[in-house]
Coordinates of C-alpha atoms in Angstrom, one line a residue:
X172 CA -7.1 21.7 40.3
X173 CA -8.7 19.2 42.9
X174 CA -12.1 18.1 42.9
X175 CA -14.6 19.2 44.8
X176 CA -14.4 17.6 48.2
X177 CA -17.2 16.2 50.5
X178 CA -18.5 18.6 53.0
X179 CA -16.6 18.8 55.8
X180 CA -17.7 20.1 59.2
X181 CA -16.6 23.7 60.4
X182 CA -14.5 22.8 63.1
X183 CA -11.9 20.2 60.4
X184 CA -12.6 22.7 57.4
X185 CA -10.8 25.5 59.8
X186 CA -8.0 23.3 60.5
X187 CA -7.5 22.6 57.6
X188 CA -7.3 26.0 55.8
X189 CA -4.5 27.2 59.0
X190 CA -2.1 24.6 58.1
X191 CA -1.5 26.5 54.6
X192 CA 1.9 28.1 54.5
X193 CA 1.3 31.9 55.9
X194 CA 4.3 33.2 54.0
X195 CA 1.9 32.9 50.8
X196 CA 1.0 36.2 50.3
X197 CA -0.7 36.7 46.6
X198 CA -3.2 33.8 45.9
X199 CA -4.7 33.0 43.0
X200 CA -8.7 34.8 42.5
X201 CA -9.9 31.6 41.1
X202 CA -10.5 27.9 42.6
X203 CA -12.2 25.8 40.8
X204 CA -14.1 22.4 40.9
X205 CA -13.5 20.5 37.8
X206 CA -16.1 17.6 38.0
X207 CA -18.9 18.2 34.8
X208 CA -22.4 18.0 35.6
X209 CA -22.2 14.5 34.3
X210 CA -19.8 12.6 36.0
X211 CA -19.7 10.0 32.8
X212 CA -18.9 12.3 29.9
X213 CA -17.9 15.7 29.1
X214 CA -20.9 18.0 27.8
X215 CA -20.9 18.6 24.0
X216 CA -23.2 21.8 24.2
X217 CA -22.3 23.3 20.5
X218 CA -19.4 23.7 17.9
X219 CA -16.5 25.7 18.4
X220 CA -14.6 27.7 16.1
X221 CA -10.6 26.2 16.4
X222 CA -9.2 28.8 14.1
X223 CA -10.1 31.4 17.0
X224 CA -9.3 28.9 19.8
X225 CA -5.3 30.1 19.8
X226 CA -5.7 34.2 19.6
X227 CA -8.3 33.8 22.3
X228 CA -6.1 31.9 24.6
X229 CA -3.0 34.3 23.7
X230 CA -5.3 37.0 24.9
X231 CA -6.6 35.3 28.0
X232 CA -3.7 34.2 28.9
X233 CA -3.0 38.2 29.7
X234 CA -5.8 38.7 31.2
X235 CA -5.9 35.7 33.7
X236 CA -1.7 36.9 34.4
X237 CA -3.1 40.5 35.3
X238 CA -5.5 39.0 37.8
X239 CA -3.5 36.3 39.0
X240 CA -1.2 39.2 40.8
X241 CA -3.5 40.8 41.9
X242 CA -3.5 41.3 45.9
X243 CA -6.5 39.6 47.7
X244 CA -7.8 39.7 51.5
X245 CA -6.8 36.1 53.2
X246 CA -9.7 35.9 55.1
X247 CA -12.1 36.5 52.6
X248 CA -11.1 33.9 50.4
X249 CA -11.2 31.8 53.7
X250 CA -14.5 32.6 53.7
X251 CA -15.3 31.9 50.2
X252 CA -13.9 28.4 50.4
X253 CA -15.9 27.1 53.9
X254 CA -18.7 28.4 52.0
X255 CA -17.9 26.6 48.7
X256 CA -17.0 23.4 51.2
X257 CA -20.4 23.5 52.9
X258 CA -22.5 23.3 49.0
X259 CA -23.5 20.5 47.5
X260 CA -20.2 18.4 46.2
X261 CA -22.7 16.1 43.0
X262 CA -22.8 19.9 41.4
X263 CA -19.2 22.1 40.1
X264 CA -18.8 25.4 42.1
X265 CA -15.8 28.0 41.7
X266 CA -15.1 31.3 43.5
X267 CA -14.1 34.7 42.1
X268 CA -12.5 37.5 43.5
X269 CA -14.1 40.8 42.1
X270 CA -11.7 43.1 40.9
X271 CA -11.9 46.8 39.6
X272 CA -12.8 45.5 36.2
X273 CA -15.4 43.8 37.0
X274 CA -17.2 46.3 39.4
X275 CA -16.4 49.6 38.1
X276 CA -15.6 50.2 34.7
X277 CA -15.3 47.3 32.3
X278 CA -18.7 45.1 33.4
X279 CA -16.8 42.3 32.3
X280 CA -16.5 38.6 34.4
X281 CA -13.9 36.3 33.1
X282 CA -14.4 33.0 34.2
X283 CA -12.1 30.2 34.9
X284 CA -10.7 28.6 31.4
X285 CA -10.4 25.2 33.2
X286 CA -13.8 25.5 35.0
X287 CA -15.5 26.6 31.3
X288 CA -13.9 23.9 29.5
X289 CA -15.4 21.0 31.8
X290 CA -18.6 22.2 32.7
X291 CA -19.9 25.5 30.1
X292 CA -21.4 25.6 26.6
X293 CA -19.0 26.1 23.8
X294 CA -22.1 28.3 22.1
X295 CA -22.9 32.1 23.5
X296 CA -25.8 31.2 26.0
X297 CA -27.7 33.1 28.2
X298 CA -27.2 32.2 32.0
X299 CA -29.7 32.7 34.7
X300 CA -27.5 34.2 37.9
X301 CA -29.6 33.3 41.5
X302 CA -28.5 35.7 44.5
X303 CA -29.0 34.4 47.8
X304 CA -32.2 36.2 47.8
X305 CA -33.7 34.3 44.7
X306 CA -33.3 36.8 42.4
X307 CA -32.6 36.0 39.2
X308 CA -31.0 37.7 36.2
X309 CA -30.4 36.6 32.6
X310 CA -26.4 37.1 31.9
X311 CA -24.8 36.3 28.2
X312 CA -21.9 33.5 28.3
X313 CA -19.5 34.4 25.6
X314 CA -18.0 31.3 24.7
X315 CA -15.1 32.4 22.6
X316 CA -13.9 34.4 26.0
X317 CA -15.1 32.4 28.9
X318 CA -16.9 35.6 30.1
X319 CA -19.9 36.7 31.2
X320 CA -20.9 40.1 29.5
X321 CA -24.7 41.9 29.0
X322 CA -26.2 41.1 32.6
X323 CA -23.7 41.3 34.6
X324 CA -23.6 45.2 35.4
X325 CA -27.1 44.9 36.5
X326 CA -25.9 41.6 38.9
X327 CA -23.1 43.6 40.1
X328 CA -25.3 46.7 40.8
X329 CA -28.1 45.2 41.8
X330 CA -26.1 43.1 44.2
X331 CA -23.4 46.1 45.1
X332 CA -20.3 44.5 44.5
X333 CA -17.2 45.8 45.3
X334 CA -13.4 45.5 44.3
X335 CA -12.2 42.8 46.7
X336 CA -15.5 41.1 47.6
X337 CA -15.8 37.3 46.3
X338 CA -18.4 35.5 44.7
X339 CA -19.1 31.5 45.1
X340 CA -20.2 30.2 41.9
X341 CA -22.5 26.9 42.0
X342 CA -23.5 25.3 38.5
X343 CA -27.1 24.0 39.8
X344 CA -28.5 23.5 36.0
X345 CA -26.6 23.4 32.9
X346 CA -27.4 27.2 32.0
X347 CA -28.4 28.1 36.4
X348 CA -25.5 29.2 38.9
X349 CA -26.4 30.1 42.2
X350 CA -24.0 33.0 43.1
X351 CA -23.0 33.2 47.6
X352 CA -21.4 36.6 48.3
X353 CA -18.7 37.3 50.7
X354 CA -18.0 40.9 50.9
X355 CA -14.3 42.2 51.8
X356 CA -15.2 44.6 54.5
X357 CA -15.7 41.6 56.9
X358 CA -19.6 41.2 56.3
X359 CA -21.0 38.7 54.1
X360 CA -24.3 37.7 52.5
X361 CA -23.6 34.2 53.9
X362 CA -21.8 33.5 56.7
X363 CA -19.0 30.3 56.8
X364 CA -21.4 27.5 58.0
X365 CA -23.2 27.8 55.0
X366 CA -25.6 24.7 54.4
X367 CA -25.9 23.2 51.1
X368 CA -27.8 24.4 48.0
X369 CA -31.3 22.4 49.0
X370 CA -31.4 23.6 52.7
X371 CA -30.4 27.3 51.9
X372 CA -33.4 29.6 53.1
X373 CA -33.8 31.5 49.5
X374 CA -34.7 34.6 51.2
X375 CA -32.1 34.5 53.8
X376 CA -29.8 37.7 53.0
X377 CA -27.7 39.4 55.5
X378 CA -26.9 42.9 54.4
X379 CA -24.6 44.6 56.6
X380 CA -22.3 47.6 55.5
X381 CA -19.1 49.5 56.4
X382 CA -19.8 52.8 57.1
X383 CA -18.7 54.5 54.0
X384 CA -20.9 52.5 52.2
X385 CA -23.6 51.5 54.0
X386 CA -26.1 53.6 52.4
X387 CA -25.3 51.7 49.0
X388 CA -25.0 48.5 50.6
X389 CA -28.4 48.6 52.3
X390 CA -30.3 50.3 49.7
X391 CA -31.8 48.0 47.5
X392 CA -31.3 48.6 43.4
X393 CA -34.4 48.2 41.8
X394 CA -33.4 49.8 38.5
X395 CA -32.1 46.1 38.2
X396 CA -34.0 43.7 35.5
X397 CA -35.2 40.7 36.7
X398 CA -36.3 37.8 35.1
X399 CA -38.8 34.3 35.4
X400 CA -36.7 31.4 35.7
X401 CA -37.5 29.6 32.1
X402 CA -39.7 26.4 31.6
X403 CA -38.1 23.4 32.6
X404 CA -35.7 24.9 35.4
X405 CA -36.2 23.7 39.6
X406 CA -34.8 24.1 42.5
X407 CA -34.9 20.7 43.3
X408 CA -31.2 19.3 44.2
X409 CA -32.0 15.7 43.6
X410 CA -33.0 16.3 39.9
X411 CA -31.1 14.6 37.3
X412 CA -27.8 15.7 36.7
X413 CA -28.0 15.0 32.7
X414 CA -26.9 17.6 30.4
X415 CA -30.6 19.1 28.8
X416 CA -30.7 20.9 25.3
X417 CA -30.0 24.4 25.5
X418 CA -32.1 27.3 24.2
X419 CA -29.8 29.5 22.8
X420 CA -30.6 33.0 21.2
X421 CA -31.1 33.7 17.6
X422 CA -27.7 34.5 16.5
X423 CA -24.6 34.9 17.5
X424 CA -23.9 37.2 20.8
X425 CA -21.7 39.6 19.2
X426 CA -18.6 39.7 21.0
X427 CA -16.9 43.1 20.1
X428 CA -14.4 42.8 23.5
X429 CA -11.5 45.4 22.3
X430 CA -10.5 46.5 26.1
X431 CA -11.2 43.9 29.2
X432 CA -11.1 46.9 31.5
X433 CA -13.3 49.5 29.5
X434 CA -15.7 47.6 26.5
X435 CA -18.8 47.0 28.5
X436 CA -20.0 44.1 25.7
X437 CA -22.6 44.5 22.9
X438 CA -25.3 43.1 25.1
X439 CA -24.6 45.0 28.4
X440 CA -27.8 45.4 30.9
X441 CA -27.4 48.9 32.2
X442 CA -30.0 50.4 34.8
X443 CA -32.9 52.3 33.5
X444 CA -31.6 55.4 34.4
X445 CA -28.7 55.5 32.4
X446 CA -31.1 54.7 29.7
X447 CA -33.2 57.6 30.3
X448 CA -30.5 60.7 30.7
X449 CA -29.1 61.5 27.7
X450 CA -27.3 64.6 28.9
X451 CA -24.5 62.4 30.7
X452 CA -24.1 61.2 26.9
X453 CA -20.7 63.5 26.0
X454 CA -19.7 61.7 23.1
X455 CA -20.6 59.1 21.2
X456 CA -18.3 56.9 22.9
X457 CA -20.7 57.1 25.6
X458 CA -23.6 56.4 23.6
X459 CA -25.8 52.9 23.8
X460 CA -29.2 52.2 22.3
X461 CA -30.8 50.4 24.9
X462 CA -34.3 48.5 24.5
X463 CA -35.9 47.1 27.5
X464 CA -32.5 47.3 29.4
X465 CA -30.6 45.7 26.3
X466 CA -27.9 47.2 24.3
X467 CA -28.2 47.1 20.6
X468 CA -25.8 48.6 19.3
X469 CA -24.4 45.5 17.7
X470 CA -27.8 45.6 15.8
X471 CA -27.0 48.7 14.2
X472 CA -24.3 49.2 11.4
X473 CA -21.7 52.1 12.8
X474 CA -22.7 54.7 9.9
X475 CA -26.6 54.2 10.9
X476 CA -25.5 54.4 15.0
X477 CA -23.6 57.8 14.3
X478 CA -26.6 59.1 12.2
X479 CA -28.7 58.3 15.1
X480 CA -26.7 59.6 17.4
X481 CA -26.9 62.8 15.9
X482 CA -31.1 62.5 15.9
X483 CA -30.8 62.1 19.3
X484 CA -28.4 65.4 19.8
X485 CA -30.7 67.4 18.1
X486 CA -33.3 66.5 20.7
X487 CA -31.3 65.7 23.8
X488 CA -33.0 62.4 24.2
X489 CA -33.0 58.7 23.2
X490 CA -35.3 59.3 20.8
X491 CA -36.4 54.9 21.5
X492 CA -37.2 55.9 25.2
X493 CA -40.6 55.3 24.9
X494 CA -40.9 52.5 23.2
X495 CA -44.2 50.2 23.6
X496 CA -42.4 47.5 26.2
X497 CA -43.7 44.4 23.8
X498 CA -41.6 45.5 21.0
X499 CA -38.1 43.0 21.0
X500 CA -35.0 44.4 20.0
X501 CA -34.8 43.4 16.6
X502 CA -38.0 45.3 15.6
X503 CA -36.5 48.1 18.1
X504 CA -33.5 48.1 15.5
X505 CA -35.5 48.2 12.5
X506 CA -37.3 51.3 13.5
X507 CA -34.2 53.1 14.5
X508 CA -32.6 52.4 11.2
X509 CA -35.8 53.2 8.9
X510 CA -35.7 56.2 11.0
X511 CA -31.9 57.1 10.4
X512 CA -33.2 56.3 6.8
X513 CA -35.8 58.3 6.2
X514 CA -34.0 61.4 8.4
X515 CA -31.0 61.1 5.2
X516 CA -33.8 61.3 2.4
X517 CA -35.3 64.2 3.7
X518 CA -31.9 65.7 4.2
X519 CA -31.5 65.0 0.5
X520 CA -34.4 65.7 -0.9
X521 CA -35.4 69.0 -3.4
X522 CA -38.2 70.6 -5.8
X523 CA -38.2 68.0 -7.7
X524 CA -39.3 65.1 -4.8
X525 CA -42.6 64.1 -6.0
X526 CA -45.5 64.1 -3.4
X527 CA -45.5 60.5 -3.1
X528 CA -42.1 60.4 -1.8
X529 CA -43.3 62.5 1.0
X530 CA -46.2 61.1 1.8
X531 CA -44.4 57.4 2.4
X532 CA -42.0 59.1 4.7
X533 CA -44.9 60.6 6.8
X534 CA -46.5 57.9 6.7
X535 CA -44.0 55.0 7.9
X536 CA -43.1 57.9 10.7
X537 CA -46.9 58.1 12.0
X538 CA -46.3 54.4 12.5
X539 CA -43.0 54.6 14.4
X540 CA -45.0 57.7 16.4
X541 CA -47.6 55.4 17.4
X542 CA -45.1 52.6 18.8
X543 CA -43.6 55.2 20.9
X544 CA -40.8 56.2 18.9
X545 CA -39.7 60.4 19.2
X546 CA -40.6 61.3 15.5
X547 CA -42.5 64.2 15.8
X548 CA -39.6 66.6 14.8
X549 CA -39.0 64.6 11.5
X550 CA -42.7 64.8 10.6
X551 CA -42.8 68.3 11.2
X552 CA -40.2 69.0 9.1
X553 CA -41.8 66.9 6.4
X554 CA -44.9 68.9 6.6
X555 CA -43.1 72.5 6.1
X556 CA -41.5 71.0 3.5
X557 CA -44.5 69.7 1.5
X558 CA -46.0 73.3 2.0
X559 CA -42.9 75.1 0.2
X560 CA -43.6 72.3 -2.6
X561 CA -47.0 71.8 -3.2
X562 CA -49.1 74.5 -1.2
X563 CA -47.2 77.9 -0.8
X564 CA -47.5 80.4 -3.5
X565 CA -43.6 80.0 -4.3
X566 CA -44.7 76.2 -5.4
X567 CA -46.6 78.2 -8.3
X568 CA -43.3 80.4 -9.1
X569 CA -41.6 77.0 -9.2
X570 CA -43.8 75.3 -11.3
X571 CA -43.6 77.8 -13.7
X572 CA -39.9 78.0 -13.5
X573 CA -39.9 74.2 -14.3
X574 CA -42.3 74.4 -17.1
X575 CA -40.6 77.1 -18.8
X576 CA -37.3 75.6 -18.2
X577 CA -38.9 72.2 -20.3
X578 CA -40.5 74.4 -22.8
X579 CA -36.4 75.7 -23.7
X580 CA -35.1 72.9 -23.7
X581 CA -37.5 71.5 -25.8
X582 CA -37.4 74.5 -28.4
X583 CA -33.7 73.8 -28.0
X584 CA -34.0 70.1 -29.4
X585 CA -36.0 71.2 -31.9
X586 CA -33.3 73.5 -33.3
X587 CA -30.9 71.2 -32.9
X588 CA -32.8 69.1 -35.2
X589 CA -33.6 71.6 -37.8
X590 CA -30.2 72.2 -37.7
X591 CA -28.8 69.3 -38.5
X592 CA -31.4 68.9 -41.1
X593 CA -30.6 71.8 -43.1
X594 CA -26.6 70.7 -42.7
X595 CA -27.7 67.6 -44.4
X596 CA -30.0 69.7 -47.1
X597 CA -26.8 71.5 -47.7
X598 CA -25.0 68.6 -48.5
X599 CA -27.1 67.3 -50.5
X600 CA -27.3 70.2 -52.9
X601 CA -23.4 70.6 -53.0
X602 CA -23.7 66.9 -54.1
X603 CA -26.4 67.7 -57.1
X604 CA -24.5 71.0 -58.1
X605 CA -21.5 68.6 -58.9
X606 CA -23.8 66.1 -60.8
X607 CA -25.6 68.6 -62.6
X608 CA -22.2 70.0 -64.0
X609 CA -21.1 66.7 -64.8
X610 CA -24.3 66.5 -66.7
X611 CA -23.8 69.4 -68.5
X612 CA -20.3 68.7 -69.9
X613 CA -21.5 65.5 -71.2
X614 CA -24.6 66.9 -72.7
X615 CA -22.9 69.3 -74.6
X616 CA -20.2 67.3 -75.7
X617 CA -23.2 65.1 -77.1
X618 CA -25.0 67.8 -78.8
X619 CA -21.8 68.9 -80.4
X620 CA -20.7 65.0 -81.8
X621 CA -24.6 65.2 -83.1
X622 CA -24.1 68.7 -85.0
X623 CA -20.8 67.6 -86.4
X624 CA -22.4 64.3 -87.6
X625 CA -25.6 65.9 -89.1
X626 CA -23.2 68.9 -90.8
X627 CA -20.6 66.6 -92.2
X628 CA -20.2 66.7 -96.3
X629 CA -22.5 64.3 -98.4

């Protein structure tokens, strides 16, 4: 791929694109600029696993084939590239056509291998994505798949993407892209003369729609999440170009991509309301735990997401819905699986739970009630069930049942014991019969030798 060029002006850039062959009818959906941020080295952002480098590559060597064929509009990516011409040339840029996995189903925005390889982190990194509008949202980078995952539904909603239109991609800071939009129908959210990235109006948006979609086009989404652009990060096109030190998440992003076209990522931003109606939730293939817009799923181990799944059937409702909004996902995980936890002990429990037990459980549950968590069912359940143990006239029935039941086996033991004792009595007086015969014999054969001796002839 060829460098980013130095802007050219409209009139030449035109010329320019008509001389390509017109018999070219399938184009690639990716152009790329290769040059790093640094000019002088390439970026050494993290380690990266080689013994996952090949599989990955098999795989996205599929993926990048499927899109490759894929049919796109001429003029748009005309478009896309005066628009890419006109940015600043000192930073990388790309474009991408949108295709239905990425808008419809799947949520999923593979990036350009070369592009990644010169210019991305080789850790999973969260991006911040800036519209033409300066609205910002946080996107996970996986690494591993040269993809961005949780974010980019809400971008792609927020934004109202559609199969066919094309984003322009401009890396302004080493974790920052600047995204242009140029829409299929023949309307874009910039237009070709384009000026570079530090004399772009950020609130200079043109949304125009076709009219079968023009409500959805116009109407803004405001179920999107949006986000503060991080210390450290400005607008300011004449800032260094030097590589900074990335703040990464704690942990690994899980990557759990099984389908490019339907596995919406462990991280996936979805908008609030398909957070908030459970109903739509058919199975539980359908089913993500979301916190503050966040999926967490990958938090969760799949035997403690199905048990909670069923919680959440038995009410019809995320039972995390209200949530207090300062608790982060990991804590957010930890109540749902204490929950899912303490759901399977009652399940379990009998007569024989001691009062204790019961009084924990209600106890850690007042405390999830009180962070928001849906727990009242659980409690009240715990409470009928300490009455039929400890307080309902059966409990007396019970208790005596339990202290007879003791006293027998007891009595039992003791039975047992004597019994054995007398076995061993019994031997013992087979053994002194025997002796006391053998006794006898002797004895009398004694007394005999004596009378023989003392009646023997003088």
């Amino acid at each position: 791929m060829e460098e980013q060029a130095e802007p050219e002006t409209p009139l030449l850039q035109t010329t320019k694109i008509k001389r390509k062959k017109t018999a070219e009818s399938k184009m690639k959906l990716t152009q790329v600029s290769e040059k790093p941020l640094d000019p002088d080295s390439t970026p050494e952002l993290g380690a990266f696993d080689s013994s996952k480098e090949s599989k990955s590559r098999r795989k996205r060597a599929m993926i990048d084939d499927l899109y490759d064929h894929a049919k796109v509009n001429s003029p748009v990516i005309e478009r896309a590239e005066e628009v890419r011409a006109n940015l600043a040339p000192s930073y990388p840029s790309f474009w991408k056509a949108m295709v239905k996995s990425n808008v419809s189903h799947g949520f999923w925005l593979h990036l350009p291998m070369r592009f990644c390889k010169f210019n991305m982190p080789k850790i999973d990194t969260v991006f911040i994505v800036e519209n033409e509008s300066g609205e910002e949202y946080k996107i996970n980078y996986i690494s591993q798949r040269t993809a961005l995952s949780g974010g980019w539904k809400a971008f792609s909603d927020a934004n109202q993407l559609y199969e066919g239109d094309v984003l322009v991609f401009h890396l302004v800071e080493p974790t920052r892209f600047k995204a242009y939009i140029v829409r299929a129908n023949g309307f874009g959210n910039v237009n070709a003369d384009a000026k570079p990235l530090n004399s772009v109006p950020m609130d200079d948006e043109l949304e125009v729609a076709p009219k079968d979609h023009s409500e959805k086009r116009v109407k803004k989404n405001k179920r999107a999440k949006r986000v503060k652009p991080p210390p450290g990060f400005h607008r300011d096109n004449n800032q260094s170009n030097s590589l900074m030190l990335l703040e990464t998440n704690n942990g690994h992003v899980e990557d759990q991509f099984n389908n490019d076209t339907e596995d919406l990522g462990p991280n996936k931003v979805l908008p609030h309301s398909e957070s908030s109606n459970f109903k739509e939730m058919k199975s539980i293939d359908d089913f993500t735990i979301l916190v503050d817009g966040l999926a967490i799923d990958h938090e969760l181990s799949d035997q403690h997401r199905s048990k909670y799944y069923d919680l959440c059937c038995s009410q019809n409702s995320f039972l995390h819905d209200h949530l207090l909004k300062s608790i982060n996902c990991k804590l957010a995980a930890e109540i749902i699986t204490q929950t899912v936890n303490i759901a399977e002990a009652i399940r379990a429990c009998n007569l024989s739970t001691s009062r204790a037990d019961y009084e924990i459980w209600d106890k850690t549950l007042k405390g999830f009630e009180l962070l928001g968590m849906n727990v009242g069912f659980l409690r009240a359940r715990l409470n009928r069930l300490m009455s039929l143990a400890f307080e309902s006239e059966e409990s007396e029935v019970s208790k005596r049942l339990r202290e007879v039941s003791a006293e027998q086996a007891r009595a039992e033991e003791e039975m047992r014991s004597l019994e054995l004792k007398l076995l061993r009595l019994k031997e013992t007086m087979g053994r002194l019969d025997s002796e006391l015969e053998s006794l006898k014999v002797k004895a009398e054969k004694h007394e005999l030798k004596f009378q023989e001796e003392a009646n023997a002839p003088w």
